[in-house]
């Protein structure tokens, strides 16, 4: 019996799962998960719900609140993969994203005009020069890389076709001019948005 008790004590000390959900801190204090990602996800989704539904009666607003609360509970880590960030830092990140949107829209407009120029040029087949551009991004987080990949694809003339887990991009460009600025200014602006510059 005595040897069995000693074996059990030894296994309890060696197995972190047997410590009784004490969390990551000394003294058994449980680590608290930040509530900020859930709240911000809920607010973003609720605003989108109201804008897209166009209904402002009690029934539709109540349905929106319930739906957004449930979806936010299960998917808040998609928008905010790091739950330990403070609410203030999350808000600053999204505020920095606001000026990026008009800049991206301007790039999309410029790229549209360039693609139109290629499409209607008499020597279109000579000007179009499809190519694959490969580069490694300095962006670190999954969300910043996702934003970068989608921004490239939204810009006419370029499509993100592959992103590796260690940050290597492959982009298809319709011609040399469309891809010459990659990663460039777009990457720098996204890095500034997510505090990675």
PDB file of C-alpha atoms in Angstrom, residues 14-197:
ATOM      1  CA  UNK A  14       4.874  14.841 -12.913  1.00  0.00           C
ATOM      2  CA  UNK A  15       1.541  15.185 -14.700  1.00  0.00           C
ATOM      3  CA  UNK A  16       0.428  18.823 -15.158  1.00  0.00           C
ATOM      4  CA  UNK A  17      -3.134  17.678 -15.886  1.00  0.00           C
ATOM      5  CA  UNK A  18      -3.413  16.238 -12.384  1.00  0.00           C
ATOM      6  CA  UNK A  19      -2.845  19.606 -10.746  1.00  0.00           C
ATOM      7  CA  UNK A  20      -6.554  20.382 -10.694  1.00  0.00           C
ATOM      8  CA  UNK A  21      -7.052  23.178 -13.275  1.00  0.00           C
ATOM      9  CA  UNK A  22      -4.897  25.653 -11.387  1.00  0.00           C
ATOM     10  CA  UNK A  23      -4.198  27.731 -14.487  1.00  0.00           C
ATOM     11  CA  UNK A  24      -0.901  29.212 -15.526  1.00  0.00           C
ATOM     12  CA  UNK A  25      -0.111  31.200 -12.391  1.00  0.00           C
ATOM     13  CA  UNK A  26       1.501  30.252  -9.069  1.00  0.00           C
ATOM     14  CA  UNK A  27      -0.779  29.517  -6.144  1.00  0.00           C
ATOM     15  CA  UNK A  28      -3.480  27.969  -8.289  1.00  0.00           C
ATOM     16  CA  UNK A  29      -5.001  31.223  -9.546  1.00  0.00           C
ATOM     17  CA  UNK A  30      -7.129  30.614 -12.627  1.00  0.00           C
ATOM     18  CA  UNK A  31      -6.186  32.557 -15.745  1.00  0.00           C
ATOM     19  CA  UNK A  32      -9.030  34.852 -16.791  1.00  0.00           C
ATOM     20  CA  UNK A  33      -9.928  35.118 -20.452  1.00  0.00           C
ATOM     21  CA  UNK A  34     -10.397  38.630 -21.800  1.00  0.00           C
ATOM     22  CA  UNK A  35     -13.990  39.609 -22.533  1.00  0.00           C
ATOM     23  CA  UNK A  36     -12.950  42.278 -25.057  1.00  0.00           C
ATOM     24  CA  UNK A  37     -12.765  40.072 -28.201  1.00  0.00           C
ATOM     25  CA  UNK A  38     -16.302  38.820 -27.601  1.00  0.00           C
ATOM     26  CA  UNK A  39     -17.690  42.334 -27.057  1.00  0.00           C
ATOM     27  CA  UNK A  40     -15.996  43.781 -30.143  1.00  0.00           C
ATOM     28  CA  UNK A  41     -17.046  40.858 -32.342  1.00  0.00           C
ATOM     29  CA  UNK A  42     -20.618  41.255 -31.105  1.00  0.00           C
ATOM     30  CA  UNK A  43     -20.662  45.006 -31.815  1.00  0.00           C
ATOM     31  CA  UNK A  44     -19.175  44.600 -35.298  1.00  0.00           C
ATOM     32  CA  UNK A  45     -21.664  41.881 -36.210  1.00  0.00           C
ATOM     33  CA  UNK A  46     -24.616  43.788 -34.756  1.00  0.00           C
ATOM     34  CA  UNK A  47     -23.776  46.903 -36.778  1.00  0.00           C
ATOM     35  CA  UNK A  48     -23.521  44.777 -39.931  1.00  0.00           C
ATOM     36  CA  UNK A  49     -26.814  43.060 -39.068  1.00  0.00           C
ATOM     37  CA  UNK A  50     -28.610  46.405 -38.728  1.00  0.00           C
ATOM     38  CA  UNK A  51     -27.080  47.845 -41.907  1.00  0.00           C
ATOM     39  CA  UNK A  52     -27.786  44.776 -44.038  1.00  0.00           C
ATOM     40  CA  UNK A  53     -31.243  43.943 -42.691  1.00  0.00           C
ATOM     41  CA  UNK A  54     -32.622  47.489 -42.865  1.00  0.00           C
ATOM     42  CA  UNK A  55     -35.213  46.554 -40.215  1.00  0.00           C
ATOM     43  CA  UNK A  56     -35.420  48.570 -37.015  1.00  0.00           C
ATOM     44  CA  UNK A  57     -38.449  47.067 -35.275  1.00  0.00           C
ATOM     45  CA  UNK A  58     -38.190  45.306 -31.910  1.00  0.00           C
ATOM     46  CA  UNK A  59     -38.517  41.792 -33.366  1.00  0.00           C
ATOM     47  CA  UNK A  60     -35.687  42.099 -35.895  1.00  0.00           C
ATOM     48  CA  UNK A  61     -33.396  43.993 -33.507  1.00  0.00           C
ATOM     49  CA  UNK A  62     -33.971  41.367 -30.797  1.00  0.00           C
ATOM     50  CA  UNK A  63     -33.326  38.578 -33.284  1.00  0.00           C
ATOM     51  CA  UNK A  64     -30.137  40.341 -34.354  1.00  0.00           C
ATOM     52  CA  UNK A  65     -28.901  40.724 -30.776  1.00  0.00           C
ATOM     53  CA  UNK A  66     -29.510  37.034 -29.995  1.00  0.00           C
ATOM     54  CA  UNK A  67     -27.964  35.800 -33.248  1.00  0.00           C
ATOM     55  CA  UNK A  68     -24.908  38.038 -32.973  1.00  0.00           C
ATOM     56  CA  UNK A  69     -24.392  37.080 -29.326  1.00  0.00           C
ATOM     57  CA  UNK A  70     -24.427  33.361 -30.140  1.00  0.00           C
ATOM     58  CA  UNK A  71     -22.165  33.656 -33.179  1.00  0.00           C
ATOM     59  CA  UNK A  72     -19.764  35.959 -31.311  1.00  0.00           C
ATOM     60  CA  UNK A  73     -19.495  33.489 -28.439  1.00  0.00           C
ATOM     61  CA  UNK A  74     -18.362  30.699 -30.753  1.00  0.00           C
ATOM     62  CA  UNK A  75     -16.296  32.701 -33.269  1.00  0.00           C
ATOM     63  CA  UNK A  76     -14.749  35.717 -31.507  1.00  0.00           C
ATOM     64  CA  UNK A  77     -11.305  34.114 -31.797  1.00  0.00           C
ATOM     65  CA  UNK A  78     -11.515  34.382 -35.601  1.00  0.00           C
ATOM     66  CA  UNK A  79     -11.339  38.179 -35.534  1.00  0.00           C
ATOM     67  CA  UNK A  80      -9.248  38.358 -32.372  1.00  0.00           C
ATOM     68  CA  UNK A  81      -7.015  35.283 -32.112  1.00  0.00           C
ATOM     69  CA  UNK A  82      -5.126  36.668 -29.093  1.00  0.00           C
ATOM     70  CA  UNK A  83      -7.641  36.832 -26.205  1.00  0.00           C
ATOM     71  CA  UNK A  84      -5.156  38.470 -23.817  1.00  0.00           C
ATOM     72  CA  UNK A  85      -5.053  41.796 -25.653  1.00  0.00           C
ATOM     73  CA  UNK A  86      -6.540  44.679 -23.699  1.00  0.00           C
ATOM     74  CA  UNK A  87      -9.738  46.287 -24.948  1.00  0.00           C
ATOM     75  CA  UNK A  88      -7.947  49.580 -25.562  1.00  0.00           C
ATOM     76  CA  UNK A  89      -5.362  47.941 -27.793  1.00  0.00           C
ATOM     77  CA  UNK A  90      -8.037  46.129 -29.798  1.00  0.00           C
ATOM     78  CA  UNK A  91      -9.969  49.354 -30.308  1.00  0.00           C
ATOM     79  CA  UNK A  92      -6.810  51.186 -31.420  1.00  0.00           C
ATOM     80  CA  UNK A  93      -6.109  48.428 -33.949  1.00  0.00           C
ATOM     81  CA  UNK A  94      -9.542  48.781 -35.531  1.00  0.00           C
ATOM     82  CA  UNK A  95      -9.343  52.578 -35.464  1.00  0.00           C
ATOM     83  CA  UNK A  96      -6.049  52.364 -37.365  1.00  0.00           C
ATOM     84  CA  UNK A  97      -7.832  50.164 -39.902  1.00  0.00           C
ATOM     85  CA  UNK A  98     -10.288  52.957 -40.806  1.00  0.00           C
ATOM     86  CA  UNK A  99      -7.837  55.127 -42.827  1.00  0.00           C
ATOM     87  CA  UNK A 100      -6.562  52.010 -44.581  1.00  0.00           C
ATOM     88  CA  UNK A 101      -9.959  51.449 -46.232  1.00  0.00           C
ATOM     89  CA  UNK A 102     -10.047  54.638 -48.392  1.00  0.00           C
ATOM     90  CA  UNK A 103      -6.401  54.072 -49.347  1.00  0.00           C
ATOM     91  CA  UNK A 104      -7.262  50.529 -50.482  1.00  0.00           C
ATOM     92  CA  UNK A 105     -10.290  51.789 -52.418  1.00  0.00           C
ATOM     93  CA  UNK A 106      -8.033  54.272 -54.216  1.00  0.00           C
ATOM     94  CA  UNK A 107      -5.622  51.460 -55.140  1.00  0.00           C
ATOM     95  CA  UNK A 108      -8.554  49.399 -56.423  1.00  0.00           C
ATOM     96  CA  UNK A 109      -9.705  52.338 -58.579  1.00  0.00           C
ATOM     97  CA  UNK A 110      -6.218  52.831 -60.032  1.00  0.00           C
ATOM     98  CA  UNK A 111      -5.873  49.110 -60.752  1.00  0.00           C
ATOM     99  CA  UNK A 112      -9.295  49.071 -62.426  1.00  0.00           C
ATOM    100  CA  UNK A 113      -8.236  51.853 -64.777  1.00  0.00           C
ATOM    101  CA  UNK A 114      -5.017  50.004 -65.597  1.00  0.00           C
ATOM    102  CA  UNK A 115      -6.868  46.759 -66.382  1.00  0.00           C
ATOM    103  CA  UNK A 116      -9.351  48.704 -68.544  1.00  0.00           C
ATOM    104  CA  UNK A 117      -6.409  50.234 -70.399  1.00  0.00           C
ATOM    105  CA  UNK A 118      -5.008  46.756 -71.065  1.00  0.00           C
ATOM    106  CA  UNK A 119      -8.381  45.332 -72.082  1.00  0.00           C
ATOM    107  CA  UNK A 120      -9.130  48.016 -74.683  1.00  0.00           C
ATOM    108  CA  UNK A 121      -5.622  48.568 -75.995  1.00  0.00           C
ATOM    109  CA  UNK A 122      -5.139  47.497 -79.648  1.00  0.00           C
ATOM    110  CA  UNK A 123      -1.985  45.607 -78.637  1.00  0.00           C
ATOM    111  CA  UNK A 124      -3.592  43.959 -75.609  1.00  0.00           C
ATOM    112  CA  UNK A 125      -2.019  40.548 -76.223  1.00  0.00           C
ATOM    113  CA  UNK A 126       1.440  42.109 -76.333  1.00  0.00           C
ATOM    114  CA  UNK A 127       0.950  44.149 -73.157  1.00  0.00           C
ATOM    115  CA  UNK A 128      -0.479  41.352 -71.026  1.00  0.00           C
ATOM    116  CA  UNK A 129       2.379  39.410 -69.455  1.00  0.00           C
ATOM    117  CA  UNK A 130       1.057  36.976 -66.789  1.00  0.00           C
ATOM    118  CA  UNK A 131       3.553  36.100 -64.094  1.00  0.00           C
ATOM    119  CA  UNK A 132       3.841  34.553 -60.639  1.00  0.00           C
ATOM    120  CA  UNK A 133       5.433  36.774 -58.001  1.00  0.00           C
ATOM    121  CA  UNK A 134       6.949  35.151 -54.904  1.00  0.00           C
ATOM    122  CA  UNK A 135       7.957  37.021 -51.759  1.00  0.00           C
ATOM    123  CA  UNK A 136       8.120  36.659 -47.978  1.00  0.00           C
ATOM    124  CA  UNK A 137       6.029  39.054 -45.939  1.00  0.00           C
ATOM    125  CA  UNK A 138       7.157  40.752 -42.748  1.00  0.00           C
ATOM    126  CA  UNK A 139       3.635  40.399 -41.310  1.00  0.00           C
ATOM    127  CA  UNK A 140       3.470  38.060 -38.316  1.00  0.00           C
ATOM    128  CA  UNK A 141      -0.145  37.426 -37.324  1.00  0.00           C
ATOM    129  CA  UNK A 142      -2.643  35.316 -39.253  1.00  0.00           C
ATOM    130  CA  UNK A 143      -5.134  38.198 -39.337  1.00  0.00           C
ATOM    131  CA  UNK A 144      -2.648  40.675 -40.825  1.00  0.00           C
ATOM    132  CA  UNK A 145      -1.586  38.131 -43.465  1.00  0.00           C
ATOM    133  CA  UNK A 146      -5.233  37.406 -44.256  1.00  0.00           C
ATOM    134  CA  UNK A 147      -5.898  41.133 -44.655  1.00  0.00           C
ATOM    135  CA  UNK A 148      -2.874  41.434 -46.948  1.00  0.00           C
ATOM    136  CA  UNK A 149      -3.893  38.435 -49.076  1.00  0.00           C
ATOM    137  CA  UNK A 150      -7.460  39.705 -49.462  1.00  0.00           C
ATOM    138  CA  UNK A 151      -6.288  43.242 -50.259  1.00  0.00           C
ATOM    139  CA  UNK A 152      -4.093  41.886 -53.052  1.00  0.00           C
ATOM    140  CA  UNK A 153      -6.980  39.852 -54.474  1.00  0.00           C
ATOM    141  CA  UNK A 154      -9.413  42.780 -54.243  1.00  0.00           C
ATOM    142  CA  UNK A 155      -7.043  44.862 -56.367  1.00  0.00           C
ATOM    143  CA  UNK A 156      -7.725  44.089 -60.063  1.00  0.00           C
ATOM    144  CA  UNK A 157      -4.784  42.574 -61.902  1.00  0.00           C
ATOM    145  CA  UNK A 158      -3.451  40.585 -58.937  1.00  0.00           C
ATOM    146  CA  UNK A 159      -4.702  37.450 -57.176  1.00  0.00           C
ATOM    147  CA  UNK A 160      -3.216  35.769 -54.108  1.00  0.00           C
ATOM    148  CA  UNK A 161      -2.941  32.085 -54.975  1.00  0.00           C
ATOM    149  CA  UNK A 162      -0.958  30.740 -52.017  1.00  0.00           C
ATOM    150  CA  UNK A 163       0.162  31.768 -48.525  1.00  0.00           C
ATOM    151  CA  UNK A 164       2.428  29.466 -46.528  1.00  0.00           C
ATOM    152  CA  UNK A 165       2.418  29.161 -42.746  1.00  0.00           C
ATOM    153  CA  UNK A 166       5.831  30.850 -42.557  1.00  0.00           C
ATOM    154  CA  UNK A 167       4.736  33.913 -44.548  1.00  0.00           C
ATOM    155  CA  UNK A 168       5.653  33.153 -48.158  1.00  0.00           C
ATOM    156  CA  UNK A 169       3.202  34.539 -50.732  1.00  0.00           C
ATOM    157  CA  UNK A 170       2.542  33.577 -54.327  1.00  0.00           C
ATOM    158  CA  UNK A 171       0.626  36.157 -56.334  1.00  0.00           C
ATOM    159  CA  UNK A 172      -0.562  35.993 -59.944  1.00  0.00           C
ATOM    160  CA  UNK A 173      -0.192  39.329 -61.757  1.00  0.00           C
ATOM    161  CA  UNK A 174      -1.647  40.190 -65.151  1.00  0.00           C
ATOM    162  CA  UNK A 175       1.496  42.134 -66.106  1.00  0.00           C
ATOM    163  CA  UNK A 176       4.731  43.445 -64.620  1.00  0.00           C
ATOM    164  CA  UNK A 177       3.237  46.820 -63.664  1.00  0.00           C
ATOM    165  CA  UNK A 178       0.429  45.234 -61.642  1.00  0.00           C
ATOM    166  CA  UNK A 179       2.847  43.283 -59.486  1.00  0.00           C
ATOM    167  CA  UNK A 180       5.812  45.632 -59.277  1.00  0.00           C
ATOM    168  CA  UNK A 181       4.696  47.240 -56.017  1.00  0.00           C
ATOM    169  CA  UNK A 182       4.451  44.001 -54.029  1.00  0.00           C
ATOM    170  CA  UNK A 183       4.831  43.684 -51.130  1.00  0.00           C
ATOM    171  CA  UNK A 184       5.591  47.411 -50.852  1.00  0.00           C
ATOM    172  CA  UNK A 185       3.312  50.108 -49.494  1.00  0.00           C
ATOM    173  CA  UNK A 186       0.324  47.826 -48.935  1.00  0.00           C
ATOM    174  CA  UNK A 187       2.325  45.567 -46.632  1.00  0.00           C
ATOM    175  CA  UNK A 188       3.714  48.556 -44.702  1.00  0.00           C
ATOM    176  CA  UNK A 189       0.264  50.025 -44.151  1.00  0.00           C
ATOM    177  CA  UNK A 190      -1.178  46.721 -42.937  1.00  0.00           C
ATOM    178  CA  UNK A 191       1.803  46.276 -40.602  1.00  0.00           C
ATOM    179  CA  UNK A 192       1.063  49.726 -39.161  1.00  0.00           C
ATOM    180  CA  UNK A 193      -2.615  48.835 -38.684  1.00  0.00           C
ATOM    181  CA  UNK A 194      -1.791  45.724 -36.654  1.00  0.00           C
ATOM    182  CA  UNK A 195       1.168  47.235 -34.806  1.00  0.00           C
ATOM    183  CA  UNK A 196       3.763  45.068 -36.561  1.00  0.00           C
ATOM    184  CA  UNK A 197       5.837  47.816 -38.165  1.00  0.00           C
TER     185      UNK A 197
END
